[in-house]
Tab-separated table of C-alpha atoms and ligand atoms in Angstrom:
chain	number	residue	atom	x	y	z
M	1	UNK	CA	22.060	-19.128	-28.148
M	2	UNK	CA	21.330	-18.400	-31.570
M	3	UNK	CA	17.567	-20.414	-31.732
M	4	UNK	CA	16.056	-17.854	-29.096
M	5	UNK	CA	17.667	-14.726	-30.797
M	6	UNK	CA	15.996	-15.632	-33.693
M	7	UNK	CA	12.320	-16.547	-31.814
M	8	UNK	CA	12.814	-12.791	-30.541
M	9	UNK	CA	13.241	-11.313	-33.450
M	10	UNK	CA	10.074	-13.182	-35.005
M	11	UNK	CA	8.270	-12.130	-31.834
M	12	UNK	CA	9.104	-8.343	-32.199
M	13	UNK	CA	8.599	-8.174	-35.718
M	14	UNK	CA	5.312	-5.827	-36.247
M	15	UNK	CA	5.928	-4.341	-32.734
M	16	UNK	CA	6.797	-1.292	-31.639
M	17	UNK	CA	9.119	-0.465	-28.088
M	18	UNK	CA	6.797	1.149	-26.225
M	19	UNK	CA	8.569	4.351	-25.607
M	20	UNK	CA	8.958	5.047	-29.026
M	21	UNK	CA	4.757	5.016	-28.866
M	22	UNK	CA	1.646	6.489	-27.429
M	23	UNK	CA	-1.886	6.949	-27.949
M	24	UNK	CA	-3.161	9.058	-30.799
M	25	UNK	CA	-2.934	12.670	-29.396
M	26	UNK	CA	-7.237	13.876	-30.245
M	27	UNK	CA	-7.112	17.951	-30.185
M	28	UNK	CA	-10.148	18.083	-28.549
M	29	UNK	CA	-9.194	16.783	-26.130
M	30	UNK	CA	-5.869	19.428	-25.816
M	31	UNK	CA	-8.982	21.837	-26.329
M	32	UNK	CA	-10.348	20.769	-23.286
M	33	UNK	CA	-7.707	20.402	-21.518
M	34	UNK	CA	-6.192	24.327	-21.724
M	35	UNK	CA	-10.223	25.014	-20.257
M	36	UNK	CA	-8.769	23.995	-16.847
M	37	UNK	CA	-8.138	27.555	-15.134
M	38	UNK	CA	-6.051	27.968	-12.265
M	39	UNK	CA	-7.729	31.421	-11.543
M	40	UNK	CA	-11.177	29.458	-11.526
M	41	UNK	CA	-9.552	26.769	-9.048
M	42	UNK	CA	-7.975	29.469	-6.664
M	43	UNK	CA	-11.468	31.277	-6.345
M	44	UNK	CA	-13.213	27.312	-5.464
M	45	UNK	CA	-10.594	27.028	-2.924
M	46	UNK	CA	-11.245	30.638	-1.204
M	47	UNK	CA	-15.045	29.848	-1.180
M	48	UNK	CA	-14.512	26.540	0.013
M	49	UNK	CA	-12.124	28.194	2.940
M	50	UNK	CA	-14.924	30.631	4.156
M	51	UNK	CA	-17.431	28.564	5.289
M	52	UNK	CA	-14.668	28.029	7.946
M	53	UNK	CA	-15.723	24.043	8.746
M	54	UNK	CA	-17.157	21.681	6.618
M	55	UNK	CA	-16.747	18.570	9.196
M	56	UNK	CA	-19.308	16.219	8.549
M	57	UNK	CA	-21.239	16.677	12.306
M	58	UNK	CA	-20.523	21.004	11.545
M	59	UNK	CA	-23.863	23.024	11.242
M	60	UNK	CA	-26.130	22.296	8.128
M	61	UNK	CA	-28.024	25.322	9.044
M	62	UNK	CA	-25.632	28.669	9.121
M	63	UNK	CA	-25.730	30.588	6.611
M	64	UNK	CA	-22.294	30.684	5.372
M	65	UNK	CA	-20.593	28.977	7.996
M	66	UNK	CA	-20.638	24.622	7.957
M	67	UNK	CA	-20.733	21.412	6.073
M	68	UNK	CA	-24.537	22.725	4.991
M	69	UNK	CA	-24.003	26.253	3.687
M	70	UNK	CA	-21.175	24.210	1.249
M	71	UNK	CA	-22.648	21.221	-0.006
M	72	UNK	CA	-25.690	23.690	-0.981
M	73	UNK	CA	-23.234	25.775	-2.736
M	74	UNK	CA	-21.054	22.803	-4.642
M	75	UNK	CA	-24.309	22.067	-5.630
M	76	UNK	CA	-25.408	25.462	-7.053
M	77	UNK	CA	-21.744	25.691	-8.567
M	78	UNK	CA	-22.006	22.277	-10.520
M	79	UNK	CA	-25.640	23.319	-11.493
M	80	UNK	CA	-24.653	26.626	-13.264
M	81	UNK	CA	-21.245	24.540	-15.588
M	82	UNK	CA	-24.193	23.324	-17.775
M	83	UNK	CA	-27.694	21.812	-18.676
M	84	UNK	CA	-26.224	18.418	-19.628
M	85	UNK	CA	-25.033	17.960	-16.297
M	86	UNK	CA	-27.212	15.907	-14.147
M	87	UNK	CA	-26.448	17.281	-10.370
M	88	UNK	CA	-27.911	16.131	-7.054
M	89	UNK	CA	-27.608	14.918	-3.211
M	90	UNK	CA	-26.671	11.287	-3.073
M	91	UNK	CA	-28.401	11.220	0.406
M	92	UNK	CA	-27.641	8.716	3.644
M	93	UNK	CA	-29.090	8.691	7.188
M	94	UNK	CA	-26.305	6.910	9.361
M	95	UNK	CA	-26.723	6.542	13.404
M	96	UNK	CA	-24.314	7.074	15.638
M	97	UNK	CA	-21.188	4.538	15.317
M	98	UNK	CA	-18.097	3.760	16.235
M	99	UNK	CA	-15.807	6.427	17.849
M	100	UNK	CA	-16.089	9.108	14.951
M	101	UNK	CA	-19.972	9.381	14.018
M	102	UNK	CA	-21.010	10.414	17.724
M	103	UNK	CA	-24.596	11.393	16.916
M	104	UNK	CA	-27.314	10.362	14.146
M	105	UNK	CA	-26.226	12.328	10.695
M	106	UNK	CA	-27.315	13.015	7.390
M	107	UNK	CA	-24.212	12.379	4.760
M	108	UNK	CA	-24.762	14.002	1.552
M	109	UNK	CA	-22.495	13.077	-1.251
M	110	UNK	CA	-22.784	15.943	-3.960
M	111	UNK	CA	-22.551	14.278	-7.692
M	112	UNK	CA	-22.649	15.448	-11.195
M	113	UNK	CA	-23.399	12.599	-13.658
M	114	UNK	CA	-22.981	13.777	-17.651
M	115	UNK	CA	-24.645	10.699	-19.617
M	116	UNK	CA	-23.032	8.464	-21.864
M	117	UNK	CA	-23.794	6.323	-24.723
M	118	UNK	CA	-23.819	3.678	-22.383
M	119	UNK	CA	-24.159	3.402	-18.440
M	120	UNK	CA	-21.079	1.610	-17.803
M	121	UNK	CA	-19.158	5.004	-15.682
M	122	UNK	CA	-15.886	6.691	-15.389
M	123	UNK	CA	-15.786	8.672	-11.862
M	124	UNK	CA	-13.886	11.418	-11.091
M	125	UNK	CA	-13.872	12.362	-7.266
M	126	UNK	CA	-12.360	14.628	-4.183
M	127	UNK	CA	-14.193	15.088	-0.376
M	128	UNK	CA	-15.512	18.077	0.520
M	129	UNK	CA	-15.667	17.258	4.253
M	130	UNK	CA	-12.529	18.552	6.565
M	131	UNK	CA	-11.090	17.714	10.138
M	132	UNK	CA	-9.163	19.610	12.165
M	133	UNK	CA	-7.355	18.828	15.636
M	134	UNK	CA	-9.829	20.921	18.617
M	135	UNK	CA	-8.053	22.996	20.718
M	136	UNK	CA	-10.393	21.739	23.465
M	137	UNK	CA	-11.080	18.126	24.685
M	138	UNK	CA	-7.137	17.132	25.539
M	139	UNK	CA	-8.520	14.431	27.823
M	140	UNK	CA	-10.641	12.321	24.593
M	141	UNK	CA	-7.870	13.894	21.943
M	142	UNK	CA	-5.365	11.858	24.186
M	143	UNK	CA	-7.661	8.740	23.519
M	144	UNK	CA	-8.162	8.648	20.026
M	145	UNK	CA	-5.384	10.179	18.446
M	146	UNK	CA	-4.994	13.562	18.717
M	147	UNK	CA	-8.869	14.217	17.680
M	148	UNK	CA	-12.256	14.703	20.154
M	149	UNK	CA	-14.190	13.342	17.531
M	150	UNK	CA	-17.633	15.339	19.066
M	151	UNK	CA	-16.337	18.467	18.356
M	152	UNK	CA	-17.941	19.187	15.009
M	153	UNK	CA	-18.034	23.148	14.668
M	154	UNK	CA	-14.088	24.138	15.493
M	155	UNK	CA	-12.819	25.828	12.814
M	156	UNK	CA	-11.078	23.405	10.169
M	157	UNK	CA	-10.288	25.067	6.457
M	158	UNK	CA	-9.190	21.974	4.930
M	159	UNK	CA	-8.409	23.896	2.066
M	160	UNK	CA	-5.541	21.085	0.614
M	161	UNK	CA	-7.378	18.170	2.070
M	162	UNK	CA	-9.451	18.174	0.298
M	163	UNK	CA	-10.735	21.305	-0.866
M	164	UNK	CA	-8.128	20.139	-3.628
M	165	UNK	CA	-9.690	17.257	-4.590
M	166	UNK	CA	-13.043	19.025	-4.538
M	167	UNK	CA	-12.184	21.455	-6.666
M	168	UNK	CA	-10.409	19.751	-9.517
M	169	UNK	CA	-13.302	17.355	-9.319
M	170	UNK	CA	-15.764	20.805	-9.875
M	171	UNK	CA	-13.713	22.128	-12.286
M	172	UNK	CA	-13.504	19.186	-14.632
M	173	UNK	CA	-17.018	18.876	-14.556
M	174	UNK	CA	-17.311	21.762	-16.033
M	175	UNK	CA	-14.653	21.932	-18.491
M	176	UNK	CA	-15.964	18.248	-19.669
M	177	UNK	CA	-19.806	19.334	-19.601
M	178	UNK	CA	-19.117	22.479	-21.542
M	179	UNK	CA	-16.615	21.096	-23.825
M	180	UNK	CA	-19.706	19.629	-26.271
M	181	UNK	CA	-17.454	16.066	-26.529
M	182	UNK	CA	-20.060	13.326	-26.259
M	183	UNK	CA	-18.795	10.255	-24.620
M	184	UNK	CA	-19.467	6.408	-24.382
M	185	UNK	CA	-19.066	6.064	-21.191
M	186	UNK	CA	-21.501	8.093	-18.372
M	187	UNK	CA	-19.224	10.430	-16.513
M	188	UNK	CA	-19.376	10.779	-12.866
M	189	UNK	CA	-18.081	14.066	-10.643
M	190	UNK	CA	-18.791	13.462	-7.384
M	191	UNK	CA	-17.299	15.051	-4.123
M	192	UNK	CA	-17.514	12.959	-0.864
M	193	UNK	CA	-18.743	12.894	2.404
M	194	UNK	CA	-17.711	11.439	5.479
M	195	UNK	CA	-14.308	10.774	4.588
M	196	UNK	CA	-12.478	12.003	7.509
M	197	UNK	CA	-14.859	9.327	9.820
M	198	UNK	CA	-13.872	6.169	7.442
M	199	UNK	CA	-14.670	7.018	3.917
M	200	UNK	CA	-18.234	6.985	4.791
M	201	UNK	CA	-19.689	8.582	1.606
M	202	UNK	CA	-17.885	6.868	-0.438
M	203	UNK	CA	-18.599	3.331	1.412
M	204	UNK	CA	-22.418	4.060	0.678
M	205	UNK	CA	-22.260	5.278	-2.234
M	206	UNK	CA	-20.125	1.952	-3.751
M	207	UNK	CA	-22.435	-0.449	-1.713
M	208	UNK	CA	-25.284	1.433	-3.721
M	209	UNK	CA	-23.894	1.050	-6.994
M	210	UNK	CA	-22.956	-2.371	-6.198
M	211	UNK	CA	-26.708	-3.366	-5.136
M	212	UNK	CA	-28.331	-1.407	-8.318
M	213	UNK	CA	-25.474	-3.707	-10.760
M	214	UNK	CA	-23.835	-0.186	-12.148
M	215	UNK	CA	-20.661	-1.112	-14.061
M	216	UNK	CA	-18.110	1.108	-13.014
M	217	UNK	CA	-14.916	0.871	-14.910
M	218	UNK	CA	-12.731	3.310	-12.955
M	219	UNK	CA	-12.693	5.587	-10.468
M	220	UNK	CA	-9.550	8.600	-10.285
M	221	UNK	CA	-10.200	9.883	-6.497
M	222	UNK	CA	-7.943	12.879	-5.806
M	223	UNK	CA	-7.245	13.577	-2.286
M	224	UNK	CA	-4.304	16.557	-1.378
M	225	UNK	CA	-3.856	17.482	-4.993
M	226	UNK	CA	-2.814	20.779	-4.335
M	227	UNK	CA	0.744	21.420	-2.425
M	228	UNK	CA	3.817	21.590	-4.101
M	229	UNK	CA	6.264	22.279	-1.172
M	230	UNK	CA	6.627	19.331	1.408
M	231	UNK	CA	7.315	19.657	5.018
M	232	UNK	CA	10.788	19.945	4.965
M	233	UNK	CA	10.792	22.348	2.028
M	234	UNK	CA	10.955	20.360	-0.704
M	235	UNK	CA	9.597	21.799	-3.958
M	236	UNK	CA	8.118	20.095	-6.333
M	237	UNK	CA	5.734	21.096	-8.938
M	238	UNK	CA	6.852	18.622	-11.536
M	239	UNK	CA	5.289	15.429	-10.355
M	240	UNK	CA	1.991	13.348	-8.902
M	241	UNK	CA	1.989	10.416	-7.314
M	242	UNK	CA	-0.620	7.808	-8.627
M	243	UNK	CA	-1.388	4.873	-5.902
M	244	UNK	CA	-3.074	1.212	-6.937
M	245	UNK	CA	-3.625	-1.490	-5.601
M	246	UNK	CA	-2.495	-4.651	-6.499
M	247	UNK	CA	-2.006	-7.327	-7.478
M	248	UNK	CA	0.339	-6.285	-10.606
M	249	UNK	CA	-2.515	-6.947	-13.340
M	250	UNK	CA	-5.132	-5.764	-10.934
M	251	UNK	CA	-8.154	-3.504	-13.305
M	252	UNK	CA	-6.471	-0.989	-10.818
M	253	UNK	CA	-3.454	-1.290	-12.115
M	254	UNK	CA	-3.892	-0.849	-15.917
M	255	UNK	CA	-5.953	2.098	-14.642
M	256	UNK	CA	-2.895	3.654	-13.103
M	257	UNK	CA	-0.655	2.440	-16.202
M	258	UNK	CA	-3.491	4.469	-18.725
M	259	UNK	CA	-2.957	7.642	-16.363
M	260	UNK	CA	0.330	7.930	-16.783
M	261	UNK	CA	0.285	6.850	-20.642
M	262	UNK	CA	-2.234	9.581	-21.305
M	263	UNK	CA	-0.078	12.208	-19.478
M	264	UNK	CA	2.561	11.773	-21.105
M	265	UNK	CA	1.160	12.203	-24.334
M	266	UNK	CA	-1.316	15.503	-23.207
M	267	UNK	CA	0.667	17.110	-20.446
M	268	UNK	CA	4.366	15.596	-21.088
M	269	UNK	CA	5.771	18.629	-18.840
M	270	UNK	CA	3.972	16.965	-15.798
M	271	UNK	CA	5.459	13.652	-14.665
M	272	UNK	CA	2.829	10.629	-13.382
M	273	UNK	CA	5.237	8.749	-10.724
M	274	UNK	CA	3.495	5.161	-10.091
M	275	UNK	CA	3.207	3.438	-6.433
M	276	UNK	CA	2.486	0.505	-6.415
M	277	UNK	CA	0.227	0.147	-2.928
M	278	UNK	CA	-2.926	1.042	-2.418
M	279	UNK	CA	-2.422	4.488	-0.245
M	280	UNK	CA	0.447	5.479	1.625
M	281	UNK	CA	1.369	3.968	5.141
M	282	UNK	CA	-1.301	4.379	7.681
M	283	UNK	CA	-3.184	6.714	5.493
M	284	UNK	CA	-6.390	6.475	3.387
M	285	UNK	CA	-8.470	7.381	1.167
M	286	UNK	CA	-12.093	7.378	-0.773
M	287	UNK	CA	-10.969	4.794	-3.879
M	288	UNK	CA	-10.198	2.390	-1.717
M	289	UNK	CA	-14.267	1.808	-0.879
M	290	UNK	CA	-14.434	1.567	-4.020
M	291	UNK	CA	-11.428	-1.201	-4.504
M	292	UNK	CA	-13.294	-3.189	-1.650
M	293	UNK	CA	-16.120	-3.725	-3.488
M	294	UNK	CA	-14.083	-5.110	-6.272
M	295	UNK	CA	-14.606	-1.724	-8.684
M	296	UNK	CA	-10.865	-0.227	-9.897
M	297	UNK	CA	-9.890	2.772	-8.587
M	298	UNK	CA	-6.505	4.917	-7.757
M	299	UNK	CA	-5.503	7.866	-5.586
M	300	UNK	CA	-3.673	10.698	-6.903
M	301	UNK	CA	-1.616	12.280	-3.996
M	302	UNK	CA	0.555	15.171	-4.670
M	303	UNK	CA	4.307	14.874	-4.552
M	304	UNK	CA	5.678	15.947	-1.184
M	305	UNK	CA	3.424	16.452	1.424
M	306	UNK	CA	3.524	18.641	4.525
M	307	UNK	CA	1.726	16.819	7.415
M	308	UNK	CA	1.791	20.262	9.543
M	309	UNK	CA	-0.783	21.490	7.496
M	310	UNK	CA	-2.751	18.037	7.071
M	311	UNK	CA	-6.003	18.049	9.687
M	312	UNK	CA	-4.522	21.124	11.480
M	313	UNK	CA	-6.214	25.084	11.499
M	314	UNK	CA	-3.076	25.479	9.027
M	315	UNK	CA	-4.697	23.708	5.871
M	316	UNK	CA	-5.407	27.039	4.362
M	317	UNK	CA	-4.834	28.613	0.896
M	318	UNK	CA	-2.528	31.016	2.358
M	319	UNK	CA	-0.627	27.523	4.156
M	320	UNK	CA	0.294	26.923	0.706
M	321	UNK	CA	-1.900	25.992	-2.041
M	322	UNK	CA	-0.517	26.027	-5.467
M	323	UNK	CA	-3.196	26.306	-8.070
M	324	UNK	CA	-0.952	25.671	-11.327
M	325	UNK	CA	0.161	22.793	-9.931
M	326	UNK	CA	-3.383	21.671	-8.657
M	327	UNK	CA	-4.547	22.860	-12.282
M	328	UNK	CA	-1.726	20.626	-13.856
M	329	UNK	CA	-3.232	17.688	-12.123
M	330	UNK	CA	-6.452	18.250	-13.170
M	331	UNK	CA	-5.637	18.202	-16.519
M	332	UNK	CA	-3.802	14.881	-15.853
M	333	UNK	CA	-7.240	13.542	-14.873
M	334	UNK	CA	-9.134	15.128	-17.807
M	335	UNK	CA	-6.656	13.604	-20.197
M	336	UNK	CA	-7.355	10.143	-18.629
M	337	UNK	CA	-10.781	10.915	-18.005
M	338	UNK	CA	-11.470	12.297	-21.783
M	339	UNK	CA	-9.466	9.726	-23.663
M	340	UNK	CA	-10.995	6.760	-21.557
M	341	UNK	CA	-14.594	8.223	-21.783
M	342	UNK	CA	-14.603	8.165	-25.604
M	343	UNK	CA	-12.840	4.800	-26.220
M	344	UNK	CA	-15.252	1.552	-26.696
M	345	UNK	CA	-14.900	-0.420	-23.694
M	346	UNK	CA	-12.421	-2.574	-22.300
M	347	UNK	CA	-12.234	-6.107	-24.441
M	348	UNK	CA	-13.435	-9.071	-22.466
M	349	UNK	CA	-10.585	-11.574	-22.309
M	350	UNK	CA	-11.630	-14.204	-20.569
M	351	UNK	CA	-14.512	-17.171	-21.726
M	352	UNK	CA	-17.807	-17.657	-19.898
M	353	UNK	CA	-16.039	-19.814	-16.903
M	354	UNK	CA	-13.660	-16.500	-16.257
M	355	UNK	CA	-10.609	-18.673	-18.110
M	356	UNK	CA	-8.358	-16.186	-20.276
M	357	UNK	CA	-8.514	-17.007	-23.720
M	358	UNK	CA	-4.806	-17.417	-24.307
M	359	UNK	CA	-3.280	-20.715	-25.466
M	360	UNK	CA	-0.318	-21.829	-27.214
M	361	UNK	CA	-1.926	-22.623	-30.752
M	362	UNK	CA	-1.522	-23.548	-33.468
M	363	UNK	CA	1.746	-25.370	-32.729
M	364	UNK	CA	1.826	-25.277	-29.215
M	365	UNK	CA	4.809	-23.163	-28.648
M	366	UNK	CA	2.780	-19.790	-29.927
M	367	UNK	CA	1.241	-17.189	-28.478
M	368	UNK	CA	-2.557	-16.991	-29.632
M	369	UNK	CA	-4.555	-14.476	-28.241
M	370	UNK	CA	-8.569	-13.789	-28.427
M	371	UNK	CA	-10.862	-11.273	-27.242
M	372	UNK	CA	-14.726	-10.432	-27.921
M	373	UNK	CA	-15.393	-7.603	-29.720
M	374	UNK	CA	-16.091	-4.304	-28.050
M	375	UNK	CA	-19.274	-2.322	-29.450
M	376	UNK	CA	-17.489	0.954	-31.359
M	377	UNK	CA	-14.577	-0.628	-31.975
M	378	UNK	CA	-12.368	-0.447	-35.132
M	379	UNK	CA	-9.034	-1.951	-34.129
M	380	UNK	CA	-6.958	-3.196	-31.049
M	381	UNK	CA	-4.019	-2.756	-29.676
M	382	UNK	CA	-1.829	-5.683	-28.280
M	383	UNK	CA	0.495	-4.965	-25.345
M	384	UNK	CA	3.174	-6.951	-23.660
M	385	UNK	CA	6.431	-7.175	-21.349
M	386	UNK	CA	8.405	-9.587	-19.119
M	387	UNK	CA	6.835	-11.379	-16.372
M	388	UNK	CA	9.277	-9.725	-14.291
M	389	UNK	CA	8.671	-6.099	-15.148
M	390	UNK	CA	5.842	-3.532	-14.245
M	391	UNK	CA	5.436	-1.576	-17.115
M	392	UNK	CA	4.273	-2.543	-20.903
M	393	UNK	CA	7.229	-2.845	-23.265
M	394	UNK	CA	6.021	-3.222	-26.647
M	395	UNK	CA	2.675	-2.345	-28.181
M	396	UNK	CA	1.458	-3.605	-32.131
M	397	UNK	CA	-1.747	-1.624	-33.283
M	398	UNK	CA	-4.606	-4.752	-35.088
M	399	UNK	CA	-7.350	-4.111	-37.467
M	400	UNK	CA	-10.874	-4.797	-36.345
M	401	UNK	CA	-10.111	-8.649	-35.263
M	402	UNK	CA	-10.194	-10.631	-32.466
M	403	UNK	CA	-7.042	-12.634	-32.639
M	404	UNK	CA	-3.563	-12.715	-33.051
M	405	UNK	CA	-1.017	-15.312	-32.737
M	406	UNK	CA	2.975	-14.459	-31.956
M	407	UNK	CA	4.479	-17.362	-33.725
M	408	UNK	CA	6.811	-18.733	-31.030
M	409	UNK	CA	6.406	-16.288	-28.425
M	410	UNK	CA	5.887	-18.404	-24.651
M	411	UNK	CA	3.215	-17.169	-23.255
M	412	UNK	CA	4.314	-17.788	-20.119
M	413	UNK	CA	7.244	-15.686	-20.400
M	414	UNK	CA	5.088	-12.304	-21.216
M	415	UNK	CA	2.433	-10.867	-19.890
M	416	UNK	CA	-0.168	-9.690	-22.577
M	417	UNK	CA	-2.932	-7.322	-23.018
M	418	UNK	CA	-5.578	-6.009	-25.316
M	419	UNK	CA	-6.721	-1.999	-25.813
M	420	UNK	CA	-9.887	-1.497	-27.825
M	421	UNK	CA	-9.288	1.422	-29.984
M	422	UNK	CA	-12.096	3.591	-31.939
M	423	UNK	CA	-11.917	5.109	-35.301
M	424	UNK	CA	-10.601	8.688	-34.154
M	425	UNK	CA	-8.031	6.719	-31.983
M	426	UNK	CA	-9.027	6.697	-28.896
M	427	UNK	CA	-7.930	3.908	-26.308
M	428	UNK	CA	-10.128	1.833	-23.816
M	429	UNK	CA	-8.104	0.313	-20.810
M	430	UNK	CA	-5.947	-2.481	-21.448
M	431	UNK	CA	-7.305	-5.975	-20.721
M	432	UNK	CA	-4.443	-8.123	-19.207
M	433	UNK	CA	-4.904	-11.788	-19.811
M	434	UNK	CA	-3.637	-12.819	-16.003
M	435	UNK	CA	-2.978	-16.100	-14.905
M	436	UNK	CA	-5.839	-17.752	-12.678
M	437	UNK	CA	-4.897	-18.312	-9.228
M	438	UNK	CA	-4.858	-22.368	-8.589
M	439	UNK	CA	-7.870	-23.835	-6.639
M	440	UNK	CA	-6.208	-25.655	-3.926
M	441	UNK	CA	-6.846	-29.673	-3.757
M	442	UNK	CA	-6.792	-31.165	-0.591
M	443	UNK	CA	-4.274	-34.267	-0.331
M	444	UNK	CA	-6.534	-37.174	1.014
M	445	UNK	CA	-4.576	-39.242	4.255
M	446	UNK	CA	-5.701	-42.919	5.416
M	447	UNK	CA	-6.288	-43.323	9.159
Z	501	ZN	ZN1	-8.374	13.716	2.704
């Protein structure tokens, strides 16, 4: 026993347990983040409320009243935060389809884009669009689940889902456009469409950005941000729930695992609990059009729900909307959203053929890890755990190289990743070097 104590100890000399760690704590980013104002939330929400229905087939014409009167005003809204902010329509005509789009409509995404060094994009997002059961049509409720999908104009408040979503995703473009932080990444604030009829907005506006090439390196989509007291009357306003999908060392994943690391370290009173599925059961959700199109991208779902006010007339501020909480999850988001919008990007850690560039040199029983440079760089830092464990154990901080070999370390008993890290200490997401699923080789068979 005493030859692999001794290959551990080599191994963990240099490293640090990760909860003894953390990224470097920027206090501009604190600056930013006491910006976020629950008073300014709780007024969104009340606007949002009184245009009574903002279902995607509601009027686009009534003053005041439909899905047109408030996509006009999150429009105005993000237009006034600041001149750096880029805001406009993301515009689709769709024809009637399937059982929920039962007429030719216009979907309007609204979007905020603050520009970057580069174009590769962070995305923060919500849906303005609600649903509500109809009192009327029991007959074609009965038929498709408790919803006549026709009925556009009943009233439907949708003040949690997701007037939540929408405005944490308003507010933080504001507090991030006025803050006067530049960024290397382009910053996206967008509030859906369509998502009540199948993540509609959200489906167009990935299989854009998928057409025009955009690099999009993350995507935090908040839907029901904003209830602290669950249907049984549970309270709590301690925790979020952050869902990703897998598998383990999915881009997805490390985004969820950077969520909760920057949380802790900028708003350590408010607890990021992990799940590791892409949405809950039956349920979903705007990321996940992302996800399909191979882009990462979590949900943040608050921690108990109450379904009784989900889709119902009772999704109303006065149902119970907390804005500290909802405020505390924004600033969750900003923290991630901040931090990973400064750092240089991600390291590439895999070669031209899309092999990871891991190997057991020089001796053969080493660890020997290589990345490429990222652009803005001026160190890395090296994380790895068990293969039988979800979270990062131990972290070492590199200078501006692109190696590093763990004498004796198997690599087949840890799972390793890279963080680029800038000179002010900021932290990209962490490249995991992931094993490549085997192509499978036919056995040939004689006649
Ligand atoms: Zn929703």
């Amino acid at each position: 026993m005493t030859a692999p104590r001794l290959c551990l100890a080599v191994f963990l000399l240099g490293a640090t347990p990760l909860a003894a760690a953390g990224p470097d704590v920027d206090p501009r980013i604190a600056t930013l983040l006491a910006e976020v104002s629950p008073a300014r939330l709780e007024a969104t929400l009340k606007k949002l409320e009184s245009f009574q229905t903002r279902h995607l087939l509601s009027s686009t014409d009534t003053p005041g009243r439909g899905i047109g009167a408030a996509r006009q005003w999150i429009l105005d809204e993000m237009k006034s935060y600041s001149p750096r902010l880029e805001v406009s329509f993301d515009t689709y005509r769709i024809p009637k389809q399937g059982d929920r789009v039962t007429r030719e409509v216009e979907v309007r995404n609204v979007m905020a884009v603050l520009p970057g060094r580069t174009a590769r994009r962070f995305y923060v997002s919500g849906h303005y669009d609600t649903v509500a059961r109809s009192v009327s049509g029991a007959a074609a409720q009965s038929a498709s689940g408790g919803f006549d999908w026709s009925v556009g104009d009943n009233l439907a408040p949708g003040v949690n889902d997701d007037g939540s979503g929408t405005a944490l995703t308003m507010e933080l473009a504001r507090v991030v456009a006025q803050s006067g932080l530049s960024f290397d990444a382009t910053l996206v604030f967008i509030c859906f469409a369509g998502e009540e009829q199948g993540l509609i907005g959200a489906k167009l506006h990935a299989q854009r950005a998928e057409a025009e090439k955009l690099t999009i390196d993350g995507v935090l989509n908040n839907d029901i941000v904003g209830n602290a007291v669950g249907g049984q009357g549970v309270k709590d306003t301690g925790s979020v729930r952050v869902f990703s999908e897998g598998p383990e060392d999915s881009p997805s994943r490390e985004l969820a695992r950077a969520i909760r690391r920057n949380a802790a370290a900028y708003v350590p009173e408010h607890r990021v609990r992990l799940v590791a599925r892409y949405d809950r059961f039956g349920r979903g959700g705007d990321h996940s059009a992302f996800n399909q199109r191979g882009y990462p991208g979590v949900r943040f779902t608050e921690s108990k729900e109450n379904y009784g006010h989900q889709h119902t007339v009772d999704d109303t501020f006065a149902g119970g909307v907390d804005p500290e909480y909802l405020a505390r999850n924004a600033r969750v988001n900003a923290a991630t959203l901040a931090t990973l919008g400064l750092a240089p990007a991600g390291p590439v850690v895999v070669d031209e053929r899309g092999r990871p560039l891991l190997t057991r040199e020089p001796s053969g029983y080493d660890a020997r890890l290589r990345w490429k440079p990222s652009s803005g760089a001026t160190g890395y830092r090296i994380f790895w755990r068990e293969a039988w464990t979800p979270d990062w154990q131990f972290e070492r901080t590199v200078g501006n190289v692109t190696e590093l070999v763990m004498p004796s370390v198997s690599i087949d008993d840890f799972v390793f990743g890279v963080a680029a890290v800038d000179a002010e200490g900021h932290e990209s997401l962490v490249s995991a070097y992931v094993n490549p699923s085997r192509p499978d080789a036919p056995v040939q068979t004689l006649p």
